CSV table of C-alpha atoms and ligand atoms in Angstrom, one decimal:
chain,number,residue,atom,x,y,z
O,1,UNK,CA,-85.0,161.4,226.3
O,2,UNK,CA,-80.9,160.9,226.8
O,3,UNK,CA,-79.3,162.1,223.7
O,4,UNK,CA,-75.6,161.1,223.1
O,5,UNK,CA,-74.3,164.2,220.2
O,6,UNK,CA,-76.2,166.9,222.1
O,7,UNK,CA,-77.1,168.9,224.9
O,8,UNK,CA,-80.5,169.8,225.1
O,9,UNK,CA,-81.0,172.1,228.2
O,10,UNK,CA,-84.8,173.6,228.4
O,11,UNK,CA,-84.6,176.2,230.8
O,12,UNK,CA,-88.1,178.1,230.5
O,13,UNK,CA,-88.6,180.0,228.2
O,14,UNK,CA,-85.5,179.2,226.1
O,15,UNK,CA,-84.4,175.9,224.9
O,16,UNK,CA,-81.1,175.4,224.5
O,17,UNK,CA,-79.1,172.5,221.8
O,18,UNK,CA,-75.5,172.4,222.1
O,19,UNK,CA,-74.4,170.1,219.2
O,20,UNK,CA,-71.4,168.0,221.0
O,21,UNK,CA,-69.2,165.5,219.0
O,22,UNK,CA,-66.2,167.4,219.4
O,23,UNK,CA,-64.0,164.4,218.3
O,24,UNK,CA,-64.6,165.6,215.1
O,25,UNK,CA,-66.1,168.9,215.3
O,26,UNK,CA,-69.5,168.5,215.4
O,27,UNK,CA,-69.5,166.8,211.7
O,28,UNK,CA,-73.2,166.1,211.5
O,29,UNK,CA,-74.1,162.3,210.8
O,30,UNK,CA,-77.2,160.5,211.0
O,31,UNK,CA,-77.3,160.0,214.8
O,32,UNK,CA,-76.8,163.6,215.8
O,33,UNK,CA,-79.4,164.8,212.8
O,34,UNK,CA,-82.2,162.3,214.6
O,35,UNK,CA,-81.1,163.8,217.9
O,36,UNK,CA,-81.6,167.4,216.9
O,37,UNK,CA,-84.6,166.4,215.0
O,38,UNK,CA,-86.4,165.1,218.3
O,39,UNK,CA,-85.0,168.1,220.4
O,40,UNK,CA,-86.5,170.5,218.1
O,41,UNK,CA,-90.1,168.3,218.4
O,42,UNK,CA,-89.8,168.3,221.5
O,43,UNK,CA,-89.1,172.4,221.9
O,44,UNK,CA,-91.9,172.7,219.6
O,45,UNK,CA,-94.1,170.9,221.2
O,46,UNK,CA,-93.3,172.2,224.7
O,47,UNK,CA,-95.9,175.3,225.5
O,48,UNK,CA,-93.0,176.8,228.2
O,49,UNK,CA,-90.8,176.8,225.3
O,50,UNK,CA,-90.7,180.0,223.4
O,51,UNK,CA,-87.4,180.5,222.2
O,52,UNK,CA,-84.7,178.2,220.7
O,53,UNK,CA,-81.2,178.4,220.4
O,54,UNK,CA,-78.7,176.1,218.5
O,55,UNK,CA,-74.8,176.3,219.3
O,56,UNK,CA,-71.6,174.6,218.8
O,57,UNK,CA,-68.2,174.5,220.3
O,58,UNK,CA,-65.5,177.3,220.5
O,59,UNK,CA,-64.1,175.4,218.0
O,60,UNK,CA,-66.9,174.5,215.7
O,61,UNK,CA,-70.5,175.6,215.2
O,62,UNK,CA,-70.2,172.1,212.5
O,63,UNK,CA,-67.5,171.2,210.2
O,64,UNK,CA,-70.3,169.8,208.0
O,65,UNK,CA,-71.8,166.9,207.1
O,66,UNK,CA,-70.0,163.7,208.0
O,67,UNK,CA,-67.9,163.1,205.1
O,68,UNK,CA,-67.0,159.7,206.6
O,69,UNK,CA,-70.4,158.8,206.6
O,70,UNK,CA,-71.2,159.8,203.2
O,71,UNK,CA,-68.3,158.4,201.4
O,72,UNK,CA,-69.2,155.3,200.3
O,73,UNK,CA,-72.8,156.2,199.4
O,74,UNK,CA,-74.0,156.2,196.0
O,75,UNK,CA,-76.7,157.5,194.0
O,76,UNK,CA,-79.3,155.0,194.8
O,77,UNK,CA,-78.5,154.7,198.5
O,78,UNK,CA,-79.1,158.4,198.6
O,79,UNK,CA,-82.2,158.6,196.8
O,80,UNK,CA,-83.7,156.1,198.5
O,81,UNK,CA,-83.1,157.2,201.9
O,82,UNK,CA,-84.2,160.7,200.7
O,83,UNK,CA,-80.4,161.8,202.0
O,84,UNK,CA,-81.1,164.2,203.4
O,85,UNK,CA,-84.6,165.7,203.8
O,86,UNK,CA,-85.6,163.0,206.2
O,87,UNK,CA,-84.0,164.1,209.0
O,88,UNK,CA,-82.1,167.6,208.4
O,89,UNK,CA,-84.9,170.1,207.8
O,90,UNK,CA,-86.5,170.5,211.0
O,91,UNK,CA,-85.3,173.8,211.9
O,92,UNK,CA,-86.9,174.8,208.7
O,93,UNK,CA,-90.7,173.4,210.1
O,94,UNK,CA,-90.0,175.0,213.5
O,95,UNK,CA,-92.5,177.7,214.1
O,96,UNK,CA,-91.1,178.9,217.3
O,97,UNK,CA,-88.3,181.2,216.5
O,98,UNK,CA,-84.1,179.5,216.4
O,99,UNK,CA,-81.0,181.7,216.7
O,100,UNK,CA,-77.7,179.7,215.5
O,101,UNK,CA,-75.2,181.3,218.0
O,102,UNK,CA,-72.4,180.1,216.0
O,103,UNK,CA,-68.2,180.4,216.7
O,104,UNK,CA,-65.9,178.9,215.2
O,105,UNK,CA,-66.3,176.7,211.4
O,106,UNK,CA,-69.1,176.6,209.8
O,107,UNK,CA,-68.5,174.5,206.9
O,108,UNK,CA,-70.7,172.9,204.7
O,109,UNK,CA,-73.9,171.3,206.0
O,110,UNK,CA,-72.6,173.6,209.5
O,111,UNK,CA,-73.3,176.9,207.3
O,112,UNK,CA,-76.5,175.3,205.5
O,113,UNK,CA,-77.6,174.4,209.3
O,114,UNK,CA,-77.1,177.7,210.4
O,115,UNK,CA,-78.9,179.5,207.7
O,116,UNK,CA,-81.9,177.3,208.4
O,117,UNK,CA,-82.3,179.0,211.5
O,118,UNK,CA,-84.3,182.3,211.7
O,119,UNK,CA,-81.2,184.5,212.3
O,120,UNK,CA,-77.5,184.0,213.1
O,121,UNK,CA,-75.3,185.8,215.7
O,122,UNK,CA,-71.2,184.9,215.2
O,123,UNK,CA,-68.7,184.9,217.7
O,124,UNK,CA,-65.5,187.1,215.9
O,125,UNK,CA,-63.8,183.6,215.6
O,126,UNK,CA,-66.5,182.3,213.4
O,127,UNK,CA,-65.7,180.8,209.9
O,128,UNK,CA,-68.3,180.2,207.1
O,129,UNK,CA,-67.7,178.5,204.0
O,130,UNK,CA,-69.4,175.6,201.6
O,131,UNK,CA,-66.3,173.8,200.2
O,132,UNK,CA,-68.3,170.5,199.4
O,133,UNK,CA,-66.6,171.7,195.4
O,134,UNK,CA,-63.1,170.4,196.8
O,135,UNK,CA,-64.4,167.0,197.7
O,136,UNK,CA,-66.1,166.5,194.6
O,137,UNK,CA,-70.0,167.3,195.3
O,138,UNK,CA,-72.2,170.5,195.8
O,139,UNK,CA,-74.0,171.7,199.1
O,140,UNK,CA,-76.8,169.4,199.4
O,141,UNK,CA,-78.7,171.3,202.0
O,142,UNK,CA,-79.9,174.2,200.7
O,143,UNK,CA,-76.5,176.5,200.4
O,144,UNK,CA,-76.5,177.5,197.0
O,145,UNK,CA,-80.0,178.8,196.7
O,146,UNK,CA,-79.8,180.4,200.7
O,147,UNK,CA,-76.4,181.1,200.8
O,148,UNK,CA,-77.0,183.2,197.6
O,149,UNK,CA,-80.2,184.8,199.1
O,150,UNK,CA,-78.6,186.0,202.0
O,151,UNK,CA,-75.2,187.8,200.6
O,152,UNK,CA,-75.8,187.6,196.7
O,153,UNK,CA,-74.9,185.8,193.5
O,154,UNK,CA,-71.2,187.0,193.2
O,155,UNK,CA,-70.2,186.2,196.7
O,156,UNK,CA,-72.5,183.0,197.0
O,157,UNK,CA,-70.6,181.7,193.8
O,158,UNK,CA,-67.1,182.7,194.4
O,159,UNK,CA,-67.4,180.5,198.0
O,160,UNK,CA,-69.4,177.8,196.5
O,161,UNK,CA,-67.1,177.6,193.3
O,162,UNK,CA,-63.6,177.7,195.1
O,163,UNK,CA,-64.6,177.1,198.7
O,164,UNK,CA,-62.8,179.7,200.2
O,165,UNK,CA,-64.1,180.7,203.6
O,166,UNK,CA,-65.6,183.7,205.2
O,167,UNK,CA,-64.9,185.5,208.6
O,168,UNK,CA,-67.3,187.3,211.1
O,169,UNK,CA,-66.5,190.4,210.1
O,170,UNK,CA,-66.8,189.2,206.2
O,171,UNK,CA,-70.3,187.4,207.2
O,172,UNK,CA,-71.7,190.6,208.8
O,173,UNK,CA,-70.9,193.2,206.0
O,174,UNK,CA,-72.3,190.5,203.8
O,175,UNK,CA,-75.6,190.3,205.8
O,176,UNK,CA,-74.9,186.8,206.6
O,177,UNK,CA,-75.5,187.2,210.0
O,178,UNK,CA,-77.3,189.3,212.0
O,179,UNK,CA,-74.0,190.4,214.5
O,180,UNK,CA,-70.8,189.6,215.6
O,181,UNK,CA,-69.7,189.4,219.4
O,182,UNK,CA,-67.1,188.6,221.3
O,183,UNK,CA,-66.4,184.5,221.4
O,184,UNK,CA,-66.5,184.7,225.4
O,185,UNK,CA,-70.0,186.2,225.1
O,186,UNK,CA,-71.8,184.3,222.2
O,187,UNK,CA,-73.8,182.1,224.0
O,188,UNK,CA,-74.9,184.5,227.0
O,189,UNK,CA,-75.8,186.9,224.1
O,190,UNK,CA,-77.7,184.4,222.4
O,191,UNK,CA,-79.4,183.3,225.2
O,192,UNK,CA,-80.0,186.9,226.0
O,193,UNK,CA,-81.4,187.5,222.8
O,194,UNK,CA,-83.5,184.5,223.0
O,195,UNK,CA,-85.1,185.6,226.5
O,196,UNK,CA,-85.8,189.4,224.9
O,197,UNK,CA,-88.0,187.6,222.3
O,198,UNK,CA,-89.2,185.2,224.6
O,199,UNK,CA,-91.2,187.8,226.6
O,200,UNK,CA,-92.8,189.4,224.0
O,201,UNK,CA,-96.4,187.1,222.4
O,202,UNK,CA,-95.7,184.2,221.0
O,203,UNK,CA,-98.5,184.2,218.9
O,204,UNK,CA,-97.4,187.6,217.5
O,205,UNK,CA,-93.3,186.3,217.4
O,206,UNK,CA,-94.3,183.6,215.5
O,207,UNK,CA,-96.6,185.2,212.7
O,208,UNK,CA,-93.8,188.2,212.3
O,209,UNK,CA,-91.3,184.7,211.9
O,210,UNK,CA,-93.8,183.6,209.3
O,211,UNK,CA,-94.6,186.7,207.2
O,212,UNK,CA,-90.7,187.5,207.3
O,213,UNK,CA,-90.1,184.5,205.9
O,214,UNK,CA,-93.1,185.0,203.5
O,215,UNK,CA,-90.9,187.4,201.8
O,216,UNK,CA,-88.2,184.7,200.3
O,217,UNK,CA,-91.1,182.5,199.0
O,218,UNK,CA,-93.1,184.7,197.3
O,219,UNK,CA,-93.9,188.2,195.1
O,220,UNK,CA,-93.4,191.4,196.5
O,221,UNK,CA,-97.0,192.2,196.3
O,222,UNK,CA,-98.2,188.5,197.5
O,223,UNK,CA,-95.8,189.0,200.6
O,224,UNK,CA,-97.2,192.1,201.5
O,225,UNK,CA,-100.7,191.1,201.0
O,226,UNK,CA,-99.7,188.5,203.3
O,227,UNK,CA,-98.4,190.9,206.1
O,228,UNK,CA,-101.6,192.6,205.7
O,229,UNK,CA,-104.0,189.8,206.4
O,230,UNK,CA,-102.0,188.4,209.4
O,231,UNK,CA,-101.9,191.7,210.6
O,232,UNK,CA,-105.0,192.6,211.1
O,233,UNK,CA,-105.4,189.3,212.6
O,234,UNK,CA,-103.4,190.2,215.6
O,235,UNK,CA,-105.8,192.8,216.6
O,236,UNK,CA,-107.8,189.6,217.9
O,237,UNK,CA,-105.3,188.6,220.3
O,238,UNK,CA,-105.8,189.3,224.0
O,239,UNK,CA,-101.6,190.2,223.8
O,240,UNK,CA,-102.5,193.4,221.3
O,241,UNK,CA,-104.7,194.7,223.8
O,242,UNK,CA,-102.5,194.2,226.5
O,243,UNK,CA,-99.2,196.0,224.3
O,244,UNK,CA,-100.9,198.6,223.4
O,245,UNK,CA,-102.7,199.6,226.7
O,246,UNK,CA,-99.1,199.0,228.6
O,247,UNK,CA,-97.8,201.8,226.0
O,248,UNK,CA,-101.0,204.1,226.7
O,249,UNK,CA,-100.4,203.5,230.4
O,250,UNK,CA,-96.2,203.9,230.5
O,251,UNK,CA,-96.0,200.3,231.5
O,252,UNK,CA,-94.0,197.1,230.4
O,253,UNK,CA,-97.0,194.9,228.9
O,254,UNK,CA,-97.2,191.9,230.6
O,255,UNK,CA,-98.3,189.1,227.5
O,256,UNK,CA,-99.9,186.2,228.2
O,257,UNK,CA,-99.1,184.6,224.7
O,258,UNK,CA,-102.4,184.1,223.5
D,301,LIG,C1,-66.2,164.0,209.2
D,301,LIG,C2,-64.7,165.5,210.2
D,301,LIG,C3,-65.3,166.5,209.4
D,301,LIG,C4,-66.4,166.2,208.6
D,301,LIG,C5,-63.7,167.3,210.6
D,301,LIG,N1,-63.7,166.0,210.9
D,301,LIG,N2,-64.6,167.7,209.7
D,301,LIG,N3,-65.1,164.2,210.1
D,301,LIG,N4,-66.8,164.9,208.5
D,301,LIG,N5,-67.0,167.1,207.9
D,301,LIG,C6,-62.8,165.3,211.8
D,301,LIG,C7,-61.5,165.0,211.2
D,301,LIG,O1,-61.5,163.9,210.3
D,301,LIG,C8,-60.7,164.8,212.4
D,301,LIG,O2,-60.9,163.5,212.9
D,301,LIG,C9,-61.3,165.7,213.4
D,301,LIG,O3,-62.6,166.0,213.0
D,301,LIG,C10,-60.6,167.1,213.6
D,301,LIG,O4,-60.4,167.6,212.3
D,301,LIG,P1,-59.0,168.1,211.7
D,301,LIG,O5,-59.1,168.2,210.3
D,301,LIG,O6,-57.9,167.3,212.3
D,301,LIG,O7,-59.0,169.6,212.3
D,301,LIG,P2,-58.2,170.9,211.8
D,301,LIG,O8,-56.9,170.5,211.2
D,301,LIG,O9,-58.3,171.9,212.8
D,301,LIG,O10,-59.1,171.4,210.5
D,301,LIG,C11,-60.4,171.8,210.7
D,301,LIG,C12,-61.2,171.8,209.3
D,301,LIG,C13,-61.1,170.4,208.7
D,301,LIG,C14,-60.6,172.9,208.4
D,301,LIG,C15,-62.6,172.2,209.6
D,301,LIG,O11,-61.5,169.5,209.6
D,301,LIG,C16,-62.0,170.3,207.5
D,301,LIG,O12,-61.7,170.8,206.4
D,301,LIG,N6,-63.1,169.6,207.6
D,301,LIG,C17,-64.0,169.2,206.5
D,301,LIG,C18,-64.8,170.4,206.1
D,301,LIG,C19,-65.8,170.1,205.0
D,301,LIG,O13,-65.3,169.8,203.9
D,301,LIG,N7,-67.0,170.2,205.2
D,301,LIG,C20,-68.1,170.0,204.2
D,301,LIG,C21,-68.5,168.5,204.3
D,301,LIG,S1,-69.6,168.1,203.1
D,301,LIG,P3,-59.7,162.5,213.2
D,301,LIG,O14,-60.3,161.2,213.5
D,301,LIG,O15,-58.7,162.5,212.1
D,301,LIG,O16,-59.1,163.2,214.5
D,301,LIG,C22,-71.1,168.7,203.5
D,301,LIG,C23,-72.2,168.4,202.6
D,301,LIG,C24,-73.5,168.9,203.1
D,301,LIG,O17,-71.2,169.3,204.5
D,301,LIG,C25,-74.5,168.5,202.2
D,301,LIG,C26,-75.8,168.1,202.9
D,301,LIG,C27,-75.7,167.0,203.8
């Protein structure tokens, strides 16, 4: 598959998207959605992937949604065409775990895209912000209910009321993201990161990915009723045996992911 508004590197175990329309700082448009939509399948789908990573430019993780692209639509156009759950939610179905390694803005749909993911490491250059309020609309992709999770009602409204935009150091305080690094370093620590998680069981990565993400859908006591059950059903998986005996036996476990 050739893909013209991304890089899509799969180096086992990691898979790697670079979103790349710099001419206009990764703005995210129909064609480059599709593109990322098929990458991620594709990741997904790909046993030798077990880790995903999504980055930008120095200059821009994604200015946002292509405002050129949106201008002229109206309200029918949009509902009809489902604008935009048919083609910008697929980080959200993933199952295998994403990093957004993000430097750079952040804006808009870029900041919804990154919170999609499962955690977010930030350059120190990195700028977040949903100013869709000073052209006239709202986030449409999931930023004021995420947004508002992740750093809280006052913070969440102040940036979506008046658009103002956060730095890294802002973003981490505010349990935005996850850490900051240096811009030289982002994607070598993402990729890092990626690998660390990458070598542990997938089956065991990916139901910890699920029951954490349990905890934003559901009841306190449903969530951890939740945790419980999946976690005793990782004592059937050949990769418990293995952790646990490489502990009892000062060794690194060697997981064969199932
Ligand atoms: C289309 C965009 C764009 C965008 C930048 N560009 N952001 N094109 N959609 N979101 C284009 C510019 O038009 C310009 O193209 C080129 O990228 C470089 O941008 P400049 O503005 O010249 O760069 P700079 O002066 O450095 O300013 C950077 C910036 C600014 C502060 C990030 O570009 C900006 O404010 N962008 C818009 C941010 C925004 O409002 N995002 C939210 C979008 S709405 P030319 O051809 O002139 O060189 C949204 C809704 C999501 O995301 C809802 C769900 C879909």
């Amino acid at each position: 598959m050739s893909y013209k508004m991304i890089l899509v590197d799969s180096t086992e175990p990691v898979g790697l998207i670079t979103l790349n329309r710099p001419e206009a700082l990764n703005a995210l448009n129909g064609e480059l959605m599709n593109e990322m939509t098929q990458a991620l399948r594709g990741f997904e789908a790909d046993e030798n992937i077990r880790a995903v990573v999504i980055t930008g430019s120095p200059k821009a993780f994604a200015a946002g949604a292509d405002i050129k692209e949106m201008q002229d639509m109206n309200y029918v156009e949009a509902y009809m065409k489902d604008f935009i759950t048919a083609n910008w939610e697929e980080a959200t179905r993933c199952r295998k775990p994403i990093i957004a390694a993000v430097a750079g803005y952040a804006l808009g749909g870029g900041c919804e895209l990154a919170m999609m993911c499962d955690f977010i490491i930030a350059a120190d250059t990195a700028k977040f912000g949903q100013p869709e309020i000073k052209l006239g609309v709202i986030p449409g992709a999931g930023g004021t209910q995420r947004l508002t999770r992740f750093v809280g009602k006052s913070k969440a409204m102040e940036m979506v009321l008046t658009g103002r935009m956060m730095d890294a150091e802002e973003a981490e305080r505010s349990g935005l993201v996850s850490r900051v690094v240096p811009a030289d370093d982002l994607v070598d620590e993402a990729l890092k990161t990626a690998r660390k998680i990458a070598d542990l069981s997938l089956p065991s990565v990916m139901i910890a990915k699920e029951s954490v993400n349990k905890a934003y859908e559901t009841t306190l006591q449903e969530g951890v009723m939740f945790e419980r059950r999946v976690f005793h059903s990782l004592f059937a998986t050949e990769d418990q045996k293995e952790g646990m005996a490489a502990f009892a036996e000062k060794r690194t476990a060697k997981f064969k992911h199932k």
